[in-house]
XYZ file of C-alpha atoms in Angstrom:
552
model
C 0.000 0.000 0.000
C 1.418 3.417 -0.939
C 1.301 5.811 2.018
C 1.294 9.576 1.997
C 3.622 11.726 4.053
C 0.707 12.658 6.313
C -0.065 9.006 6.965
C 3.591 8.389 7.868
C 3.445 11.243 10.370
C 0.217 9.978 11.852
C 1.491 6.450 12.412
C -0.339 3.146 12.345
C -3.574 4.363 13.928
C -4.029 7.117 11.357
C -3.373 4.720 8.480
C -5.842 2.182 9.841
C -8.564 4.804 10.282
C -7.965 6.362 6.886
C -7.980 3.081 4.991
C -10.854 1.308 6.757
C -13.427 3.980 7.634
C -12.260 7.111 5.850
C -12.267 8.844 9.233
C -9.149 10.304 10.833
C -9.571 11.336 14.469
C -8.119 14.656 15.547
C -4.804 14.190 17.373
C -4.866 14.829 21.092
C -1.560 16.680 20.916
C 0.394 18.026 17.932
C 3.205 16.136 16.280
C 6.676 17.506 16.914
C 8.005 19.420 13.948
C 11.187 17.344 14.222
C 9.096 14.198 13.755
C 7.470 15.656 10.645
C 10.973 16.335 9.291
C 12.193 12.912 10.314
C 9.624 10.945 8.309
C 10.895 12.611 5.135
C 14.464 11.417 5.802
C 14.228 8.566 8.327
C 17.663 7.051 7.709
C 19.632 10.260 7.124
C 18.085 12.889 9.393
C 20.864 15.169 10.728
C 19.719 15.150 14.366
C 17.643 11.980 14.900
C 19.157 8.504 14.442
C 17.270 5.576 13.018
C 16.878 3.052 15.872
C 13.810 1.163 14.683
C 15.718 -2.150 14.624
C 17.259 -1.842 18.112
C 17.065 -4.952 20.274
C 17.209 -8.708 19.874
C 15.677 -10.062 16.679
C 15.047 -6.552 15.421
C 13.323 -5.490 18.645
C 10.815 -8.371 18.671
C 8.080 -8.016 21.289
C 8.106 -11.775 21.926
C 11.515 -13.329 22.397
C 12.257 -17.003 21.700
C 11.400 -19.706 24.248
C 13.708 -22.641 23.497
C 12.484 -26.057 24.680
C 13.473 -27.178 28.168
C 16.493 -29.487 28.046
C 17.691 -29.402 31.665
C 16.548 -28.728 35.196
C 19.220 -27.336 37.518
C 17.878 -29.480 40.377
C 18.789 -32.627 38.452
C 22.388 -31.388 38.294
C 22.571 -30.849 42.052
C 21.288 -27.309 42.663
C 19.613 -26.872 46.051
C 16.666 -24.422 46.247
C 16.891 -23.940 50.026
C 20.188 -22.007 50.018
C 21.943 -24.677 52.077
C 24.814 -25.297 49.651
C 26.666 -23.642 46.795
C 24.557 -24.155 43.656
C 26.872 -22.362 41.188
C 28.682 -25.551 40.031
C 25.386 -27.377 39.499
C 23.785 -24.533 37.555
C 26.909 -24.155 35.438
C 26.863 -27.911 34.731
C 23.260 -27.625 33.579
C 24.091 -24.645 31.352
C 27.055 -26.492 29.831
C 24.923 -29.588 29.243
C 22.353 -27.465 27.400
C 25.146 -26.035 25.269
C 26.422 -29.503 24.422
C 22.927 -30.418 23.217
C 22.930 -27.439 20.849
C 20.945 -25.110 23.098
C 17.737 -25.060 25.067
C 16.257 -23.803 28.316
C 17.673 -24.606 31.754
C 14.958 -24.364 34.406
C 15.664 -22.913 37.826
C 12.549 -23.756 39.869
C 11.248 -21.514 42.672
C 13.584 -21.181 45.615
C 16.705 -19.488 46.938
C 20.029 -20.639 45.512
C 23.386 -19.839 47.066
C 26.151 -18.878 44.660
C 29.776 -19.048 45.812
C 30.901 -18.712 42.204
C 29.575 -16.895 39.146
C 27.339 -18.249 36.382
C 28.563 -18.332 32.801
C 26.398 -18.825 29.716
C 28.942 -19.530 27.001
C 26.968 -21.379 24.333
C 24.504 -20.007 21.833
C 20.833 -20.812 22.217
C 21.020 -21.413 25.995
C 18.476 -19.675 28.229
C 18.504 -19.731 32.033
C 14.880 -19.435 33.127
C 13.720 -18.969 36.689
C 10.135 -19.074 37.893
C 9.899 -15.267 37.960
C 11.864 -12.497 39.650
C 9.651 -12.823 42.735
C 10.039 -16.618 43.038
C 13.612 -17.565 42.030
C 16.460 -15.839 43.879
C 20.209 -16.285 43.512
C 22.212 -15.097 46.527
C 25.843 -14.336 45.690
C 28.538 -14.489 48.346
C 31.719 -13.593 46.473
C 32.637 -10.891 43.974
C 34.667 -11.205 40.782
C 37.833 -9.853 42.414
C 37.776 -12.840 44.749
C 36.593 -15.330 42.137
C 38.857 -14.346 39.236
C 41.346 -11.827 40.617
C 42.061 -8.106 40.498
C 41.316 -6.515 37.117
C 43.278 -3.383 36.326
C 42.602 -0.793 33.672
C 44.487 -1.196 30.394
C 44.909 2.587 30.469
C 46.921 2.520 33.692
C 46.304 3.731 37.213
C 44.927 1.799 40.166
C 41.315 1.558 38.988
C 39.417 -1.715 39.154
C 38.009 -2.696 35.771
C 35.331 -4.626 37.663
C 33.824 -1.139 38.015
C 32.696 -1.406 34.392
C 33.095 -5.052 33.342
C 31.977 -8.570 34.176
C 28.915 -10.021 35.828
C 27.964 -12.672 38.353
C 25.754 -13.852 35.500
C 28.042 -13.434 32.507
C 26.919 -14.173 28.964
C 29.894 -14.381 26.612
C 31.156 -16.926 24.054
C 32.982 -19.787 25.728
C 36.349 -19.398 23.986
C 36.285 -15.605 24.180
C 35.417 -15.754 27.862
C 38.280 -18.153 28.593
C 40.765 -15.850 26.884
C 39.481 -12.846 28.850
C 39.719 -14.624 32.192
C 43.213 -15.937 31.369
C 44.401 -12.438 30.450
C 42.990 -10.975 33.662
C 44.699 -13.635 35.764
C 47.960 -12.957 33.908
C 47.478 -9.209 34.500
C 47.645 -8.620 30.737
C 44.649 -6.283 30.744
C 42.734 -7.050 27.534
C 40.622 -5.273 24.993
C 37.158 -6.673 25.518
C 35.508 -6.723 22.114
C 34.898 -8.814 19.031
C 38.496 -9.026 17.766
C 40.335 -10.426 20.762
C 42.460 -9.230 23.647
C 44.842 -7.379 21.315
C 42.264 -6.608 18.587
C 44.116 -8.831 16.133
C 41.746 -11.823 15.957
C 39.901 -10.993 12.766
C 39.912 -12.214 9.194
C 39.018 -10.064 6.209
C 36.134 -11.492 4.182
C 35.866 -8.768 1.547
C 36.389 -5.085 0.988
C 33.336 -2.841 0.713
C 32.682 -0.137 -1.857
C 31.460 3.370 -0.885
C 27.989 3.640 0.641
C 25.936 6.135 2.632
C 24.594 6.164 6.160
C 21.122 4.625 6.090
C 21.756 2.319 3.127
C 20.358 -1.175 3.669
C 22.813 -2.868 1.306
C 26.459 -2.600 0.331
C 28.424 -3.629 -2.724
C 31.396 -5.869 -1.976
C 34.382 -6.764 -4.099
C 34.299 -10.504 -3.402
C 31.130 -12.203 -2.077
C 32.571 -15.735 -2.174
C 33.144 -15.951 1.606
C 29.757 -14.529 2.560
C 26.484 -16.372 3.128
C 22.929 -15.531 4.011
C 22.383 -15.415 7.796
C 26.063 -14.883 8.541
C 27.015 -12.485 11.342
C 29.869 -10.267 10.192
C 31.601 -7.113 11.413
C 31.704 -3.966 9.340
C 35.188 -2.667 10.144
C 36.017 1.006 9.575
C 39.533 2.218 10.355
C 40.304 5.917 10.758
C 42.439 7.944 8.372
C 45.441 10.044 9.351
C 43.297 13.183 9.579
C 40.714 11.456 11.812
C 37.986 11.823 9.227
C 36.032 8.890 10.674
C 35.864 10.477 14.129
C 34.857 13.799 12.544
C 32.068 11.984 10.677
C 30.817 10.435 13.926
C 30.687 13.953 15.359
C 28.603 15.219 12.455
C 31.434 16.824 10.497
C 31.798 20.516 9.773
C 34.115 23.202 11.156
C 33.683 22.267 14.814
C 34.731 18.641 14.347
C 37.489 19.620 11.928
C 38.980 22.060 14.438
C 38.873 19.589 17.329
C 42.192 18.092 18.490
C 41.811 14.337 18.102
C 45.407 13.094 18.123
C 46.008 13.472 21.874
C 42.782 11.684 22.852
C 44.597 8.380 23.206
C 41.789 6.494 24.938
C 39.318 7.559 22.247
C 41.634 6.679 19.360
C 42.122 3.214 20.880
C 38.406 2.583 20.259
C 38.858 2.628 16.481
C 38.599 0.759 14.192
C 34.841 0.972 14.616
C 33.379 -2.539 14.561
C 29.670 -2.955 13.863
C 28.159 -6.465 14.006
C 25.373 -7.154 11.536
C 23.689 -10.142 9.976
C 23.522 -10.666 6.210
C 19.975 -11.195 4.962
C 20.475 -11.529 1.191
C 23.256 -11.809 -1.391
C 22.612 -10.986 -5.036
C 25.854 -11.022 -6.974
C 28.103 -8.419 -5.372
C 25.181 -6.745 -3.630
C 24.795 -7.689 0.042
C 21.703 -6.727 2.014
C 22.103 -6.189 5.758
C 19.707 -6.727 8.656
C 20.025 -3.069 9.744
C 20.723 0.160 7.850
C 24.315 1.408 7.845
C 25.143 3.515 10.934
C 27.777 5.596 9.103
C 29.021 6.404 5.638
C 31.422 3.887 4.128
C 34.359 5.686 2.536
C 37.465 4.213 0.860
C 39.889 6.150 3.079
C 38.638 4.123 6.060
C 39.616 0.762 4.523
C 36.050 -0.570 4.834
C 35.773 -4.331 5.148
C 33.423 -7.060 6.206
C 35.415 -9.234 8.578
C 34.881 -12.190 10.893
C 35.818 -11.832 14.538
C 35.496 -14.157 17.504
C 32.668 -16.680 17.483
C 29.641 -14.766 18.801
C 27.115 -15.734 21.435
C 23.642 -15.647 19.883
C 20.135 -16.525 21.000
C 20.921 -16.832 24.714
C 19.205 -15.201 27.655
C 18.340 -14.908 31.332
C 14.684 -14.782 32.358
C 12.633 -14.608 35.532
C 14.971 -14.362 38.505
C 16.520 -12.078 41.128
C 20.254 -11.879 41.780
C 21.141 -10.551 45.226
C 24.643 -9.534 46.310
C 25.606 -9.203 49.994
C 24.599 -5.968 51.678
C 28.096 -4.483 51.934
C 29.005 -0.811 51.962
C 29.465 0.530 48.429
C 33.181 0.621 47.518
C 35.037 3.874 46.840
C 34.794 5.165 43.277
C 36.463 2.882 40.708
C 37.479 0.322 43.315
C 34.474 -1.983 42.923
C 34.913 -5.609 44.010
C 32.891 -7.101 41.176
C 29.545 -7.788 42.817
C 28.000 -7.079 39.419
C 24.676 -8.253 38.013
C 24.136 -9.502 34.447
C 26.613 -8.689 31.675
C 26.428 -9.463 27.944
C 29.766 -9.504 26.126
C 30.383 -10.289 22.453
C 26.709 -11.229 22.328
C 24.142 -10.670 19.553
C 20.389 -11.354 19.625
C 20.529 -12.122 23.356
C 18.279 -10.897 26.163
C 17.349 -10.515 29.820
C 13.703 -10.308 30.821
C 12.038 -9.997 34.239
C 15.387 -9.854 36.038
C 16.096 -7.933 39.259
C 19.549 -7.256 40.711
C 19.929 -6.102 44.299
C 22.807 -4.570 46.325
C 25.147 -4.839 43.308
C 28.202 -2.741 42.502
C 27.058 -2.492 38.893
C 23.755 -3.685 37.491
C 23.330 -4.664 33.824
C 26.240 -4.478 31.385
C 26.469 -4.357 27.591
C 30.147 -4.737 26.672
C 30.836 -5.037 22.946
C 27.301 -6.452 22.824
C 24.912 -5.683 19.997
C 21.252 -6.299 19.160
C 20.448 -7.354 22.717
C 17.270 -6.597 24.688
C 16.954 -5.872 28.405
C 13.228 -5.860 29.188
C 11.498 -5.420 32.554
C 14.763 -5.218 34.461
C 15.276 -3.530 37.818
C 18.250 -2.385 39.914
C 17.490 -1.963 43.595
C 18.967 -2.100 47.082
C 21.860 -0.287 48.681
C 22.867 1.720 45.559
C 25.033 1.012 42.498
C 27.953 2.688 40.792
C 26.634 1.953 37.274
C 23.042 0.663 37.340
C 23.323 0.175 33.553
C 26.567 0.358 31.559
C 26.923 0.272 27.776
C 30.475 0.452 26.447
C 33.312 -0.842 24.274
C 31.492 -0.457 20.976
C 28.038 -1.729 21.980
C 25.444 -1.057 19.282
C 21.730 -1.454 18.484
C 20.696 -2.561 21.987
C 17.292 -1.950 23.582
C 16.712 -1.324 27.301
C 12.985 -0.944 27.900
C 10.629 -0.924 30.874
C 13.597 -0.521 33.191
C 13.657 0.734 36.777
C 16.459 2.135 38.930
C 15.108 2.177 42.484
C 16.156 4.671 45.138
C 18.971 3.465 47.354
C 17.935 1.920 50.643
C 20.999 3.098 52.593
C 22.935 6.392 52.401
C 25.866 6.526 49.988
C 29.228 6.285 51.780
C 31.690 9.133 51.285
C 33.941 8.698 48.261
C 31.471 6.653 46.232
C 29.886 7.651 42.942
C 26.486 7.230 41.294
C 26.148 7.401 37.520
C 23.008 6.008 35.888
C 22.290 4.826 32.356
C 25.813 4.951 30.988
C 26.991 4.889 27.394
C 30.540 5.397 26.111
C 33.259 4.082 23.821
C 31.815 4.878 20.351
C 28.672 2.918 21.245
C 25.851 3.772 18.866
C 22.156 3.295 18.046
C 21.228 2.098 21.528
C 17.817 2.870 23.064
C 16.628 3.385 26.642
C 12.828 3.439 26.613
C 10.016 3.648 29.184
C 12.197 3.899 32.240
C 11.847 5.100 35.821
C 15.009 6.298 37.512
C 14.523 7.149 41.161
C 18.224 8.040 41.198
C 21.085 8.466 38.752
C 21.579 10.495 35.599
C 21.935 10.155 31.837
C 25.605 9.279 32.208
C 28.005 9.660 29.319
C 31.608 8.733 30.118
C 33.072 10.567 27.154
C 34.405 8.190 24.502
C 32.081 9.953 22.028
C 29.027 7.713 21.899
C 26.776 8.805 19.041
C 23.306 8.253 17.590
C 21.692 6.967 20.802
C 18.115 7.582 22.001
C 16.613 7.989 25.478
C 12.849 8.297 25.401
C 9.837 8.333 27.744
C 11.854 8.295 30.953
C 11.223 9.840 34.359
C 14.387 10.629 36.337
C 15.254 12.039 39.745
C 18.430 13.476 38.302
C 20.842 13.202 41.222
C 23.844 11.381 39.745
C 27.009 12.636 38.092
C 28.697 11.644 34.876
C 32.316 10.531 34.621
C 34.915 10.338 31.895
C 38.638 10.655 31.266
C 39.787 13.676 29.252
C 41.808 11.340 27.017
C 38.507 9.690 25.993
C 37.514 12.783 24.019
C 34.047 14.279 23.523
C 30.995 13.608 25.657
C 28.837 13.188 22.562
C 29.017 12.579 18.877
C 26.190 13.410 16.484
C 22.501 12.435 16.555
C 22.059 11.955 20.279
C 18.343 12.340 21.025
C 16.420 12.788 24.274
C 12.668 12.639 23.667
C 9.956 13.065 26.307
C 11.920 13.078 29.561
C 10.466 14.154 32.901
C 13.069 15.427 35.372
C 11.510 15.382 38.834
C 14.126 17.543 40.579
C 14.744 20.088 37.809
C 18.470 19.413 37.444
C 20.037 19.503 33.976
C 22.764 16.862 34.285
C 23.128 15.758 30.647
C 19.412 15.632 29.885
C 19.238 18.938 28.001
C 21.603 18.466 25.060
C 21.275 21.509 22.851
C 24.219 23.385 24.407
C 26.671 20.475 24.545
C 25.994 17.846 21.844
C 26.500 18.386 18.083
C 23.626 17.669 15.699
C 21.469 16.556 18.633
C 17.763 16.777 19.485
C 16.094 17.498 22.817
C 12.310 17.229 22.572
C 9.696 17.441 25.303
C 11.827 17.562 28.447
C 11.183 19.278 31.756
C 12.587 22.705 32.397
C 15.942 22.169 34.095
C 18.717 24.231 35.646
C 22.461 23.778 35.664
C 24.236 22.590 38.796
C 27.858 22.398 39.890
C 28.846 19.850 37.197
C 28.345 22.236 34.291
C 29.541 20.921 30.928
C 30.836 23.013 28.066
C 30.641 21.899 24.433
C 33.608 19.962 23.108
C 33.206 21.428 19.628
C 33.571 25.089 18.735
C 31.058 27.024 16.690
C 27.488 26.180 15.767
C 26.401 22.817 17.197
C 23.366 22.441 14.905
C 21.412 21.122 17.900
C 17.626 21.342 18.150
C 15.369 22.039 21.129
C 11.593 21.636 20.949
C 8.759 21.636 23.519
C 11.182 22.630 26.261
C 9.550 22.540 29.672
C 6.652 20.391 28.461
C 7.340 16.633 28.543
C 4.579 14.740 26.791
C 3.316 17.863 25.013
C 4.088 16.550 21.526
C 3.580 13.348 19.631
C 4.889 10.760 19.247
C 5.289 10.132 22.939
C 7.946 7.468 22.502
C 10.446 8.020 19.696
C 11.599 4.397 19.508
C 8.097 2.963 19.345
C 7.120 5.510 16.700
C 10.095 4.450 14.609
C 9.049 0.817 15.030
C 5.559 1.656 13.729
C 7.092 3.666 10.914
C 9.272 0.681 9.980
C 6.183 -1.542 9.804
C 4.321 0.958 7.636
C 7.159 1.212 5.147
C 7.046 -2.559 4.677
C 3.265 -2.650 4.126
């Protein structure tokens, strides 16, 4: 069915009414002018990124339910908390992996964990009886279980402050190499191409293409196949043109000093995982539209990296750490919740973490969904962290509860963190009773936070060597700030080519940020002081509807 521009703006309800009854109801509130612009250029809009495919299986509302292949009780887990159940649960998870995947049941009860749980095989789902019925009680952190983990950038920081989980989903071989490097104190890179970023094989070079294209032309398709998960690898040029492009380009990005931002420059090459959906000669169609231009000076290639973890998840349980005083900033002991690493099309659903140092982690993870998750208890350093080139993830219906005990002196609270060139991630329909919209520099770009209520009482972090707070196309859409504090919610004065639509009126506080880029930022501000005053209410969901309409 051919749809008019007005029908695109109106969304699915307007199309249904117009095509079935000829009647179009008057909108309750007006559409944002930025939305009306967006529908004319959905994949190339200068301020709003296209995130309509974010999440596992393209953002599917119903995630897979693999058949049950194991019950943790049969492997020796005890639901009364009387003994350490970690070895038994890990045996059940490994057995499911050996069978080619399936669900491991964790019946109602309380399970003591003296170790951590690792899901290392694709297609394996750990399923409890619900977050109110199945509880895992952890007794030891990752520093004790694996060892101290230092920062590869030096100093005395604990990398457990931003890595690892007591439920850790990562490919078996990749996980083993990470743990071995940590124990050898050879602090690793954590992404898709190994501890030294040298574990990749070129499959083919890619010809020039534009941001938003759904297909690329390759020089040699012989090593590609339909359904294959590949990495689009973009290296930077000597003039840092790739980083400038991520920042939106123009005089401000061109004048910025990139060369001394050593932490930032270590994040490139940019590696973007994507699945191939069709091959027709030299033309290769991708599951998601391109996040950036593809230019010859960036040596664009499709490559294979480490074997990914796909189709795995954690569902229906609570993980509780001991009620210890929160550690001083960046000295966390590794009482972390659930972390996805080198994972694609994986998920957590109906999962609560309590009293943790850090809640839910996305580390070099892409196309993953965190749905109906909650961080609660004594207070966390990073309730949610998204880093090391994590892309296309969806965090929806999330809740950061207020801390139950006062924060000790010297600790830090961030919030929903994103850093390290991570892009096209979405945080949707959230309640944050504490924390902030944390950006740890590292120039994340093209991310969306939408329909969130926040008591904005956290602070952001970030090393100066990590470069800008924001790249281009960062969008905050319909955000209610209950305490009126700015804190990285209002973007128009700090982020290039950004959009801030329908947020509460806010004021600066003592952590006042200045723009990283000189000159005109080309940022947009609409419906300031009036959250919910424009449609669509939720930018991600509107893009999902728009995606469906374009296919019809």
